[in-house]
Short mmCIF file of C-alpha atoms and ligand atoms in Angstrom, two decimals:
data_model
loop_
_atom_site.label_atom_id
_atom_site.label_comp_id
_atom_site.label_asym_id
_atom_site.label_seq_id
_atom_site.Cartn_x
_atom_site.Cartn_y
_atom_site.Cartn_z
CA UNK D 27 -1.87 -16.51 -9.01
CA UNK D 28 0.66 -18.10 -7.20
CA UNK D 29 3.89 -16.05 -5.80
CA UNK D 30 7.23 -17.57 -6.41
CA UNK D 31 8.58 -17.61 -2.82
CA UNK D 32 11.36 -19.51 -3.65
CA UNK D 33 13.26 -16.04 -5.10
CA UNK D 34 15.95 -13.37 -4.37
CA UNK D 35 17.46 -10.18 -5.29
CA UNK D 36 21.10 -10.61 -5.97
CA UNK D 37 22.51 -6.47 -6.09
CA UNK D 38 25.83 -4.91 -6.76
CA UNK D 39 26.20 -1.88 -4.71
CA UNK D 40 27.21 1.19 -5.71
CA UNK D 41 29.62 2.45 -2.38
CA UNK D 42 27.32 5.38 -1.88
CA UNK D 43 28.29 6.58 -5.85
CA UNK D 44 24.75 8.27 -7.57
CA UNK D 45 25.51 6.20 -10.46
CA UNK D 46 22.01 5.38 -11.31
CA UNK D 47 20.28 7.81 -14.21
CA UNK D 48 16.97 7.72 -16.71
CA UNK D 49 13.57 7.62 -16.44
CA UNK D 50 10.76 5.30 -14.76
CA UNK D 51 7.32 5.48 -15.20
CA UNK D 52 5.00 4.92 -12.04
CA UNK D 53 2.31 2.08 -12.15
CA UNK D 54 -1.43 2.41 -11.13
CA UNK D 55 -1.72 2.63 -7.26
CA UNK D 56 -1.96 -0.94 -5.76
CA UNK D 57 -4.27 0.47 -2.68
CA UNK D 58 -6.57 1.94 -5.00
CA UNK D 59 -6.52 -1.23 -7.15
CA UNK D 60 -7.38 -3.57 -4.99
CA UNK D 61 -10.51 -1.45 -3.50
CA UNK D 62 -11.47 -1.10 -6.98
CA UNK D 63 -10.86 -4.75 -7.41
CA UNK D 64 -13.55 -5.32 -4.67
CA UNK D 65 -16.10 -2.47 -5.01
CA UNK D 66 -16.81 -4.54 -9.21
CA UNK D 67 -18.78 -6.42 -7.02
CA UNK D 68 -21.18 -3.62 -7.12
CA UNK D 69 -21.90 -3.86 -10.82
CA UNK D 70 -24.71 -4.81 -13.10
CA UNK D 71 -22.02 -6.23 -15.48
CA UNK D 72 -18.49 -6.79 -16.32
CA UNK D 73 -16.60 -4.13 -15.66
CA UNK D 74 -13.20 -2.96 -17.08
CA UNK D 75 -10.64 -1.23 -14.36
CA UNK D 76 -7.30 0.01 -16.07
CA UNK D 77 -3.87 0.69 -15.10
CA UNK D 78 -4.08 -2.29 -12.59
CA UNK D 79 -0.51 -3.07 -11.58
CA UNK D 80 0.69 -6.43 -12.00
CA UNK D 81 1.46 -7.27 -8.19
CA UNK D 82 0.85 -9.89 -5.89
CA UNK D 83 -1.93 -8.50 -3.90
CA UNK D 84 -3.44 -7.86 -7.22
CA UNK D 85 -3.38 -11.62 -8.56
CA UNK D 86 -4.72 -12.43 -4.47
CA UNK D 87 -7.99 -10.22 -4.64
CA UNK D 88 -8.26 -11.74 -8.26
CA UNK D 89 -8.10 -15.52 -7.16
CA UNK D 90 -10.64 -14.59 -3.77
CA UNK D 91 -12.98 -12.79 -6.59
CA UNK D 92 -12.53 -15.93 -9.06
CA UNK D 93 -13.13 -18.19 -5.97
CA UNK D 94 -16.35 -16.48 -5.18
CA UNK D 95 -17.70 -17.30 -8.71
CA UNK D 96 -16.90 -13.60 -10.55
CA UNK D 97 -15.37 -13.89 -13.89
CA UNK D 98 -12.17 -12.24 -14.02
CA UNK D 99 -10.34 -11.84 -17.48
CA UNK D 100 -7.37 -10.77 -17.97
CA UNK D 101 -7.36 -8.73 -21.27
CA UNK D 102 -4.22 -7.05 -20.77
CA UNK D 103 -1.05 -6.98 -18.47
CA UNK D 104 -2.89 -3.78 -16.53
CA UNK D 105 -6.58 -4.09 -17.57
CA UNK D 106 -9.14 -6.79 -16.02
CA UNK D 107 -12.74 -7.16 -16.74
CA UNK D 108 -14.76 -8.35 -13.55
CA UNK D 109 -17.88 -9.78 -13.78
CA UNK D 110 -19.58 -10.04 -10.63
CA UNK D 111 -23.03 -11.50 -12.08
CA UNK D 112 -22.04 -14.89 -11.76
CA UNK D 113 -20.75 -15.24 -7.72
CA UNK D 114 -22.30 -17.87 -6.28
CA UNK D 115 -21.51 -17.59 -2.64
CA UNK D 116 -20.16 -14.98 0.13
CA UNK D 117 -17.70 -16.90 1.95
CA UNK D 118 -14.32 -15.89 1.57
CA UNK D 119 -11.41 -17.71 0.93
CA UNK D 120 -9.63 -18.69 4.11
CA UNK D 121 -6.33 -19.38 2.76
CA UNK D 122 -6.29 -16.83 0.45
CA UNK D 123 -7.80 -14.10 2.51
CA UNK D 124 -4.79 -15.01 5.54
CA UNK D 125 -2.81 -13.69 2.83
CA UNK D 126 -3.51 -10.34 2.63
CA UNK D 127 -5.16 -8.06 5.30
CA UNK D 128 -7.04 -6.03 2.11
CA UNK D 129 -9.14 -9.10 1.91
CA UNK D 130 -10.86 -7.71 4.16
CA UNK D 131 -12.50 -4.50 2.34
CA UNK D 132 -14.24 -7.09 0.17
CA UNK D 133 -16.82 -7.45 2.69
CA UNK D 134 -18.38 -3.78 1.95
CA UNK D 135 -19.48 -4.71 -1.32
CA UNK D 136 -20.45 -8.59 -0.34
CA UNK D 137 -22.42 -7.13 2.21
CA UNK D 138 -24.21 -4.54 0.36
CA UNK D 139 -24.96 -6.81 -2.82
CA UNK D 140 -25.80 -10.07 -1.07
CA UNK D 141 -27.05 -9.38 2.30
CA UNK D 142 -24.30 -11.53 4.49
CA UNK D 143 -20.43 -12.36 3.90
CA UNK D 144 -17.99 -14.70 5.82
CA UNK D 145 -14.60 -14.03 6.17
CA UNK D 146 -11.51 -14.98 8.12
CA UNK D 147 -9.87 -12.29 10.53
CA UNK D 148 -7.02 -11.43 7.61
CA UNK D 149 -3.46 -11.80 7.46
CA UNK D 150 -1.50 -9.61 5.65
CA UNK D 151 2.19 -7.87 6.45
CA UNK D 152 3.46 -8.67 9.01
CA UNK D 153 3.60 -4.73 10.93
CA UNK D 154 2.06 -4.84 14.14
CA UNK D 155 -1.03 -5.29 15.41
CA UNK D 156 -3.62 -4.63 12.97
CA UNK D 157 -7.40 -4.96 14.14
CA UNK D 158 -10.69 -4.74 12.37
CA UNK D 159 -12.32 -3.40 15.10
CA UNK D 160 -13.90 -0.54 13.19
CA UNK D 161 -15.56 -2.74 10.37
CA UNK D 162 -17.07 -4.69 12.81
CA UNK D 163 -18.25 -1.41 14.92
CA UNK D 164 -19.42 0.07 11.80
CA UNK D 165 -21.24 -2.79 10.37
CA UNK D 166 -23.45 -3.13 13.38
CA UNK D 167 -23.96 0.36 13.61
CA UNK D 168 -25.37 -0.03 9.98
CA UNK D 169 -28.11 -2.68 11.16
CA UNK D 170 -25.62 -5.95 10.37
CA UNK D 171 -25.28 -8.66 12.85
CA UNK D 172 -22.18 -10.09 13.72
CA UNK D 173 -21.43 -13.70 14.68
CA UNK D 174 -18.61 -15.09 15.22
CA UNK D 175 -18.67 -18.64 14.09
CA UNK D 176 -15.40 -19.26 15.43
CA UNK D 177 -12.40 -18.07 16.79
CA UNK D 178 -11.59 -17.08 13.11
CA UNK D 179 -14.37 -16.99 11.20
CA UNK D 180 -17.23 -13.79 11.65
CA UNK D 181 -20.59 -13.85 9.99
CA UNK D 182 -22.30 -10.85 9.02
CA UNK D 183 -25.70 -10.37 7.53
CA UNK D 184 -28.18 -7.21 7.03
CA UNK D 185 -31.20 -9.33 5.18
CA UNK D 186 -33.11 -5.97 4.88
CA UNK D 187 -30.01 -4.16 3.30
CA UNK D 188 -27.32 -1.41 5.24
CA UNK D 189 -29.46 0.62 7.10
CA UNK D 190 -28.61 4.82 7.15
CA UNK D 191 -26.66 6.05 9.89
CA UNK D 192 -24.01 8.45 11.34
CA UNK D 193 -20.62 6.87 12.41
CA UNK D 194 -17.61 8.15 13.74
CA UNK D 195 -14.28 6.54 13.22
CA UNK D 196 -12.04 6.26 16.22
CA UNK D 197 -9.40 6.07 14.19
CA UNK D 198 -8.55 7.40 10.84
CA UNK D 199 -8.93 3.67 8.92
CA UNK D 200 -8.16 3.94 5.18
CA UNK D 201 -9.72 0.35 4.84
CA UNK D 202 -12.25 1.26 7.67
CA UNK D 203 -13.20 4.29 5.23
CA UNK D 204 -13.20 2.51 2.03
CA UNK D 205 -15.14 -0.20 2.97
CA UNK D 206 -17.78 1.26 4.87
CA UNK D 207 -18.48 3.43 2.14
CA UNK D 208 -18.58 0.82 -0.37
CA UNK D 209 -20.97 -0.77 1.86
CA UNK D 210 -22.99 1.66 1.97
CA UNK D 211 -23.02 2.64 -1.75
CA UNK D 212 -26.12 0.30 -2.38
CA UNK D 213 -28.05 0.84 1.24
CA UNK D 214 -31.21 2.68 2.00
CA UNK D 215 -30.85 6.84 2.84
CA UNK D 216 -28.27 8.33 4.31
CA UNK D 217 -24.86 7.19 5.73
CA UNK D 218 -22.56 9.71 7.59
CA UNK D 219 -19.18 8.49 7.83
CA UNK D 220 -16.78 11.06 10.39
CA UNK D 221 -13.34 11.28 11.03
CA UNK D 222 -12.32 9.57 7.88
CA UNK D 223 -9.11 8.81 6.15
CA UNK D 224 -8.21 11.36 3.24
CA UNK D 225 -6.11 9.01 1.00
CA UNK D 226 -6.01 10.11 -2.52
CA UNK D 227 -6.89 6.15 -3.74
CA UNK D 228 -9.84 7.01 -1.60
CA UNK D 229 -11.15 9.76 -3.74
CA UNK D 230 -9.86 7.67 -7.16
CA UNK D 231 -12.47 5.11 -6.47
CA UNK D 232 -15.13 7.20 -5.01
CA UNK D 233 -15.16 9.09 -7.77
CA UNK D 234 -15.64 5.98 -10.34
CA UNK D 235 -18.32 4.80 -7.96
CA UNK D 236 -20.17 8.07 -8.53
CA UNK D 237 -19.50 8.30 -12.45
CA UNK D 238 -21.68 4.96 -12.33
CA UNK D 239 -24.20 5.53 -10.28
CA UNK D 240 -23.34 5.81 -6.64
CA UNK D 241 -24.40 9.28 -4.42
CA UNK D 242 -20.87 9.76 -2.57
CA UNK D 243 -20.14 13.26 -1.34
CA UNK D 244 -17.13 14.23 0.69
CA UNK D 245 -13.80 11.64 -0.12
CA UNK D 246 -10.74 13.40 0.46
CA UNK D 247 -12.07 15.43 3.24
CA UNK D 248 -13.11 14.26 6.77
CA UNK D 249 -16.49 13.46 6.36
CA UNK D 250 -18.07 11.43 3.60
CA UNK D 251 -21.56 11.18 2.85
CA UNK D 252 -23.57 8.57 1.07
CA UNK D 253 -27.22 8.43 -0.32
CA UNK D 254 -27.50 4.49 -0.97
CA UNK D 255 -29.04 3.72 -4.14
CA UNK D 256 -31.35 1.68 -2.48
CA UNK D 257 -30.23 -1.60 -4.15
CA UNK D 258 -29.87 -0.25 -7.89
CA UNK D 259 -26.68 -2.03 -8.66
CA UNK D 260 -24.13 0.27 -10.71
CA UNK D 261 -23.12 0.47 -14.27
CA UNK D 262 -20.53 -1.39 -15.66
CA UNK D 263 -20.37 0.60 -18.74
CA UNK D 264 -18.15 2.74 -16.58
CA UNK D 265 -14.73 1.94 -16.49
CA UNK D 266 -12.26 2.73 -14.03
CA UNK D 267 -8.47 4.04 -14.20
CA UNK D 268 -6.11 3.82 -11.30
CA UNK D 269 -4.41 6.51 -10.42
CA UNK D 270 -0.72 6.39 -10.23
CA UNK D 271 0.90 5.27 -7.23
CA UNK D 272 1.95 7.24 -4.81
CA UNK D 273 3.65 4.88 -2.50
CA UNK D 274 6.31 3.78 -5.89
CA UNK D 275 6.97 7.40 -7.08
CA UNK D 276 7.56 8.82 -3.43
CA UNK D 277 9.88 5.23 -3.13
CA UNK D 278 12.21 5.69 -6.40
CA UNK D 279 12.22 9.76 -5.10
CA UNK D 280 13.56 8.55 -2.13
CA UNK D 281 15.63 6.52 -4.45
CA UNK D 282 16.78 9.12 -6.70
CA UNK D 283 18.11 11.57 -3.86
CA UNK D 284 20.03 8.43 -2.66
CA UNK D 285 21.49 6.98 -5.72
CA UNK D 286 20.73 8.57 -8.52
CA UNK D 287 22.60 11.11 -10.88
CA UNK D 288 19.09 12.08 -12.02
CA UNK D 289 16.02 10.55 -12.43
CA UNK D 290 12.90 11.42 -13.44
CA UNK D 291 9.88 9.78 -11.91
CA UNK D 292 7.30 10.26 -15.16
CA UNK D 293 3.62 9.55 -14.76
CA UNK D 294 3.16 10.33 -11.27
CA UNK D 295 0.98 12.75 -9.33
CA UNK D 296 3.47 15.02 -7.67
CA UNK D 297 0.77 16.66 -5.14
CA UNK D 298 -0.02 13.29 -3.80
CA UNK D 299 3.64 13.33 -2.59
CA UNK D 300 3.81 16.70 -1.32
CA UNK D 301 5.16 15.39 2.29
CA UNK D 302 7.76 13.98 1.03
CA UNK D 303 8.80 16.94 -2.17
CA UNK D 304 8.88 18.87 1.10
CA UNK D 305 11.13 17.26 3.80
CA UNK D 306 13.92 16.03 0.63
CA UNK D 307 13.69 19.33 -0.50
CA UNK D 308 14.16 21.27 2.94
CA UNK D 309 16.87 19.14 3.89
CA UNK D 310 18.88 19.87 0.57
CA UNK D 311 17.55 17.40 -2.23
CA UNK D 312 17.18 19.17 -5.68
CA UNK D 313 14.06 18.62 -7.39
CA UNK D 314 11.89 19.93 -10.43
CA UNK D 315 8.26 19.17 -10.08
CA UNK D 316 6.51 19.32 -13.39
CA UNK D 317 2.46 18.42 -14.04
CA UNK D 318 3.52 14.46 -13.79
CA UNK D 319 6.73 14.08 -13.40
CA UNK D 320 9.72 14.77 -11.11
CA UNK D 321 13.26 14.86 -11.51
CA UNK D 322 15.23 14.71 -8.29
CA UNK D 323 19.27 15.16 -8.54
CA UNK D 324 21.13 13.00 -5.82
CA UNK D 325 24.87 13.73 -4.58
CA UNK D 326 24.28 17.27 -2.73
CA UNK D 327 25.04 17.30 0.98
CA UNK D 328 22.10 16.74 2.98
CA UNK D 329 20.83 17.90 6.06
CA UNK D 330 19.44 15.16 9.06
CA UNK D 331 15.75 15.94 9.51
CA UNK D 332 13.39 14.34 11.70
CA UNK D 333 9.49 13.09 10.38
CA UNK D 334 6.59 11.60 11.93
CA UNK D 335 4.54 9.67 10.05
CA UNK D 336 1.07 10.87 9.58
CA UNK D 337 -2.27 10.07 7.72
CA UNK D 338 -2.80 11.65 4.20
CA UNK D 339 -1.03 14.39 3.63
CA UNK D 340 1.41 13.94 6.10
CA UNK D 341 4.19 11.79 5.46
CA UNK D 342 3.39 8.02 4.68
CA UNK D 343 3.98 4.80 7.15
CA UNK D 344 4.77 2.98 3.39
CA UNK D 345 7.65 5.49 3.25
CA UNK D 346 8.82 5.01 7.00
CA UNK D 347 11.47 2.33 6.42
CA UNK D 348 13.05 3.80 2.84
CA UNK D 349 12.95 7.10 4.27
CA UNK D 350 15.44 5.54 7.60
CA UNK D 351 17.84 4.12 4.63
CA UNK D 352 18.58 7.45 3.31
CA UNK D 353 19.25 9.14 6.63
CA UNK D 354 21.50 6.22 7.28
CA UNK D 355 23.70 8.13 4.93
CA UNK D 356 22.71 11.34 5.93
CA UNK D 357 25.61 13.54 8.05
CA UNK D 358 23.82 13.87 11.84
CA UNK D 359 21.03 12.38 13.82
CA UNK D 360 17.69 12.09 12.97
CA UNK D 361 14.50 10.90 14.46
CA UNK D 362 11.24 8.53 13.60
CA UNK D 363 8.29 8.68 15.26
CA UNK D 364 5.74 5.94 13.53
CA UNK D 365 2.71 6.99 14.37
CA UNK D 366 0.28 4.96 12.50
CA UNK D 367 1.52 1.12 12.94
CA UNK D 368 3.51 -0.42 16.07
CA UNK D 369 6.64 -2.45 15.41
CA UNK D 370 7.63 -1.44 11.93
CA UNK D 371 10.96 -1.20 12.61
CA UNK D 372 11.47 -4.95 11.99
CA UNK D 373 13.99 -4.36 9.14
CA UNK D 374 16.23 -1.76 11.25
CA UNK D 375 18.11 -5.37 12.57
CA UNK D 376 19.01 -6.10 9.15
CA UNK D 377 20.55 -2.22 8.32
CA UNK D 378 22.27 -2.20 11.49
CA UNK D 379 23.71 -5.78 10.27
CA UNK D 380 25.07 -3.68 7.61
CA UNK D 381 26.73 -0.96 9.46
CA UNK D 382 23.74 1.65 10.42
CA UNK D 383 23.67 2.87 13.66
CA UNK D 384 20.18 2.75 14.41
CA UNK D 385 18.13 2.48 18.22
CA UNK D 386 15.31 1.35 18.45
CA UNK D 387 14.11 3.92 21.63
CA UNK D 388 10.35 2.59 21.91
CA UNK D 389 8.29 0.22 19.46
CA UNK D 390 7.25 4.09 17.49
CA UNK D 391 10.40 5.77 17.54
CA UNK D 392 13.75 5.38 15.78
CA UNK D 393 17.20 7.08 16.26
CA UNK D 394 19.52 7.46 13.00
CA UNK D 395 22.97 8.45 13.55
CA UNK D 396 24.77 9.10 9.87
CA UNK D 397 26.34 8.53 7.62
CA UNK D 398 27.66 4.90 8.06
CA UNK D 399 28.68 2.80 5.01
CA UNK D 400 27.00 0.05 4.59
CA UNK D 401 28.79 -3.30 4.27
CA UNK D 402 28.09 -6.76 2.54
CA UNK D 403 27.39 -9.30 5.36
CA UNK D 404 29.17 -13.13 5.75
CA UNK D 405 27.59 -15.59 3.36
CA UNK D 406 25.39 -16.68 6.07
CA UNK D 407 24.19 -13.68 7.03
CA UNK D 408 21.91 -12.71 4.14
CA UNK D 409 18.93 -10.10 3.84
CA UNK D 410 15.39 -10.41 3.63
CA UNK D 411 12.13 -8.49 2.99
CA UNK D 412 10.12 -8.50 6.41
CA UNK D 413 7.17 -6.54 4.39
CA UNK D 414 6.57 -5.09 1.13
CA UNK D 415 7.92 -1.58 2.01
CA UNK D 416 10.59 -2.73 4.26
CA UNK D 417 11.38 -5.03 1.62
CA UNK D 418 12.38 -1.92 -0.49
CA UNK D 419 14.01 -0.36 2.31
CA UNK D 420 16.88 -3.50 2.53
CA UNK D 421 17.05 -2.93 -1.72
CA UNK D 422 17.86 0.71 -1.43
CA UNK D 423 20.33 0.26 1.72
CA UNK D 424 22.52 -2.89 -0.92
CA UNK D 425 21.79 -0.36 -3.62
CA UNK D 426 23.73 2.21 -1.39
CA UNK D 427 26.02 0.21 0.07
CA UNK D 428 29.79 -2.00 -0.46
CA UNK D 429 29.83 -5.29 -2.09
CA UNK D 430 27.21 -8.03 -3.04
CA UNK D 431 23.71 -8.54 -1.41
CA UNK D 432 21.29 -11.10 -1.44
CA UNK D 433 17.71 -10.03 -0.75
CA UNK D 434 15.50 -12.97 0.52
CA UNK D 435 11.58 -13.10 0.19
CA UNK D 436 11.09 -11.28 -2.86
CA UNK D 437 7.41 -12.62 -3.41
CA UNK D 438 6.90 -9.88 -0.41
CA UNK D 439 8.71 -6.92 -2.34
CA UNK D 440 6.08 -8.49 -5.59
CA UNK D 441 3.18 -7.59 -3.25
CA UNK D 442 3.46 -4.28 -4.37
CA UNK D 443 6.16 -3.30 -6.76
CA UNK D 444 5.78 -4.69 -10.28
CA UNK D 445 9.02 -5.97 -11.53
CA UNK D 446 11.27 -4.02 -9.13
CA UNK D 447 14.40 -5.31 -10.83
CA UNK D 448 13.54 -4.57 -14.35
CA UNK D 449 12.76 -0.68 -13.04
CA UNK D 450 16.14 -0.78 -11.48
CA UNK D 451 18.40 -2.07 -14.04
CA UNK D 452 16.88 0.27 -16.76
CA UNK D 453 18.53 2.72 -14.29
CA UNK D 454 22.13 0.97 -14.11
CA UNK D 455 21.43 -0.43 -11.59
CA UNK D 456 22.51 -4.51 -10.98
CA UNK D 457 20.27 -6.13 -10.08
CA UNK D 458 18.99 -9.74 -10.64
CA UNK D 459 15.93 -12.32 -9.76
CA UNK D 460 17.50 -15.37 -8.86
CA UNK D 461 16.22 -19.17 -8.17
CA UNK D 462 17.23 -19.72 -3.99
N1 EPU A 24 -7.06 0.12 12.81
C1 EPU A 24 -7.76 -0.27 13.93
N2 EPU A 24 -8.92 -0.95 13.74
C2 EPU A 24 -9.42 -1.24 12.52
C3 EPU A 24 -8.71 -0.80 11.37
C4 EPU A 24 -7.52 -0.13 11.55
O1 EPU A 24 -7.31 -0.04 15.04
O2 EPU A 24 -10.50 -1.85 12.44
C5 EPU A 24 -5.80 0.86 12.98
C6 EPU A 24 -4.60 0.13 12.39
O3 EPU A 24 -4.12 -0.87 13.26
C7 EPU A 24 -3.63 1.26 12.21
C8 EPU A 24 -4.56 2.42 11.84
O4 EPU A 24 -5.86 2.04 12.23
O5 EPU A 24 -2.97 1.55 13.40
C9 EPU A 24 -4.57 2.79 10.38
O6 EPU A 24 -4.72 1.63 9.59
P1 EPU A 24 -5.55 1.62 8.23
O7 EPU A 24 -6.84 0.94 8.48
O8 EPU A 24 -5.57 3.00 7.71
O9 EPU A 24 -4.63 0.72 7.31
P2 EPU A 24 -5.11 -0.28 6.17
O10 EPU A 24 -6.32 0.24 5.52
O11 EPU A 24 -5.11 -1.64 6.73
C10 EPU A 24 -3.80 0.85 4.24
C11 EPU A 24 -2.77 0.42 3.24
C12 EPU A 24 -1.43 0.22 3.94
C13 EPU A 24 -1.03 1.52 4.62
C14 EPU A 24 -2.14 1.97 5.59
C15 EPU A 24 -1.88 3.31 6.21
C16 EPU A 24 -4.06 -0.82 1.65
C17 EPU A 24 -4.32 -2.14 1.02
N3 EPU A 24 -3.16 -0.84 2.63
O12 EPU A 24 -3.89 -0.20 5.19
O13 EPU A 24 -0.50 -0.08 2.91
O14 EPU A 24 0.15 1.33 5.35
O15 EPU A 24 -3.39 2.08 4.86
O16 EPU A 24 -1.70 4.30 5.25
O17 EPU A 24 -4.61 0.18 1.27
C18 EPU A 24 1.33 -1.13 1.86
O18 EPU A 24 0.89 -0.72 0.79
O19 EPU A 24 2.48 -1.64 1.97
C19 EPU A 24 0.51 -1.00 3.06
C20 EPU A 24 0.74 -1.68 4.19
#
């Protein structure tokens, strides 16, 4: 898998018009993907997961498995078998694993299967400070030691398997939560996990992990429970589906209200985006929900609204910058408050570039004063992703806005939107991948 950094997004804005109209159909959730990627190592056999969107961070977690030893094959654009029988070491790929911060959950199920794992402290986007504080915490709390070999590098092993025991999480950690409990999936008695995320990709991959074998009680609530299996690897005779992403559908509904005539988002999960049905709809959006599928009508006069972000079910961190785009164009002012990640306001710089008003008050919070057009920039003044979410805020504000943009780093946008541009020109819209 190697990203094509070397791209751009070349868009035609639409001078605040809601031009754009049809139908898009949501992928399988990247977040849950990529745990599910890592929790196959947990498998007699090869195993199939479906619905696997075709993203960056997907193709990463499939070269670390491949460079591990695991088969992975391909059989479809969005279904890979993984078959973890044939990894031949624990050590995770440096390079690879700098990459992406997600890396990271793939210790759980190294750990659990093997008895030790080496990894690098992970890379990932670049928002803030982003520790792994909690894994380590919770692996030693589990019976692991921890070494680390160098200022990069930790060592864990647990030759006698994950011992039972009763954490609490400091923090609400989705990865923290994910990968503890895959870690625990093949230990001896009982782990208590407290104060746990409640993500919805969460409870998609627990619940596979239980169809095959696993004892999990408790994901999607506060407190999970696991009865390890005592080292009986699970079955790979069950598959696993994705569920749809919530992160794209509550994007192109953001989208929609922006730009859109109408558009109807079609194999989504509409509860998993209740926080955000809920502010659109308060502050004037028009919306029908159906089982999966919403259609959201743009072009009413909105009302400003303020939001802090806030774990599952409150309103997403992924949804912080697209969500400051609209009120851009939004009559009034309206406040952020980011509660979950520090300095993730990188791509404000680049709206106010285009005409936003925007202060940053504090590294959390963000003043929008609307609506302000928002204006091509001088040739030499050109737009990039800074992450994969804020890489979809600068789309939608040259979507929205007067003239010609070029969007830099599109291999960050890839990370976790499949085809971006092919979704948005089967809307009207114009956009194109270009060579840079
Ligand atoms: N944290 C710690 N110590 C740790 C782990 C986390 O202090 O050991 C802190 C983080 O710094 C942050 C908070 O806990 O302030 C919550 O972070 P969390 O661990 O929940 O985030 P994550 O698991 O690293 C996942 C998603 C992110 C999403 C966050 C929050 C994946 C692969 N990534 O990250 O998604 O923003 O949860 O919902 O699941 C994205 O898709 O673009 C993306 C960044």
């Amino acid at each position: 898998m190697n990203p094509t950094f070397k791209e751009a997004f070349t868009i035609k804005g639409l001078a605040g018009e809601h031009k754009l109209q049809g139908t898009i159909g949501i992928h399988g959730a990247k977040n849950a993907a990529l745990k599910a990627l890592a929790a196959a190592v947990l498998f007699d056999g090869p195993v199939t997961l479906d619905n696997i969107p075709d993203t960056n961070d997907v193709g990463l977690m499939i070269d670390i498995l491949s460079k591990l030893g695991a088969k992975v094959t391909k059989q479809s654009v969005h279904t890979i078998v993984i078959d973890p029988s044939s990894i031949s070491h624990t050590a995770i790929d440096t390079e690879l694993a700098q990459n992406m911060r997600s890396s990271v959950v793939l210790t759980g199920p190294l750990l659990a299967r093997f008895g030790n794992v080496t990894f690098p402290a992970p890379g990932g986007c670049v928002i803030g400070t982003r520790p792994i504080d909690l894994f380590i915490e919770g692996y030693k709390k589990m019976g692991a030691v921890v070494d680390l070999i160098d200022d990069r590098t930790y060592s864990i092993s647990a030759p006698t398997g994950i011992q039972s025991t009763e954490l609490f999480f400091n923090i609400q950690s989705v990865g923290g939560t994910e990968t503890l409990m895959m870690a625990a999936v093949l230990g001896k008695g009982k782990t208590v996990l407290k104060n746990c995320a409640m993500e919805p990709e969460i409870v998609n991959v627990a619940e596979w992990l239980n169809a095959a074998g696993a004892h999990i009680t408790g994901a999607g609530t506060t407190t999970i429970e696991i009865e390890g299996t005592g080292g009986k690897l699970l079955n790979s005779k069950q598959s696993y589906t994705a569920i749809p992403d919530r992160i794209e559908a509550g994007s192109f509904l953001i989208l929609g209200a922006l730009c859109a005539k109408s558009l109807t988002i079609k194999n989504c999960q509409p509860k998993h985006v209740e926080s955000v049905i809920n502010v659109l709809r308060d502050s004037g959006v028009e919306m029908d929900i159906g089982v999966d599928t919403i259609t959201v009508r743009g072009g009413k006069k909105i009302k400003p609204f303020n939001i802090r972000t806030h774990e599952y079910p409150g309103f997403p961190t992924d949804l912080q910058a697209p969500i400051v785009t609209y009120l851009t164009q939004v009559e009034g002012e309206s406040m952020i408050f980011e509660t979950i990640f520090e300095g993730r306001f990188k791509y404000a710089e680049d709206l106010s570039k285009m005409g936003a008003h925007i202060t940053i008050m504090n590294p959390r919070e963000i003043l929008i004063k609307g609506p302000t057009p928002l204006v091509q920039l001088p040739e030499m003044d050109e737009l990039r992703a800074h992450d994969i979410r804020a890489g979809f805020a600068i789309v939608l504000a040259a979507l929205v806005g007067t003239g010609s943009f070029k969007v830099h780093n599109v291999h960050l946008i890839d990370r976790g939107y499949e085809k971006l541009e092919e979704q948005l020109t089967a809307l009207g819209a114009e956009v194109k991948r270009i060579p840079v």
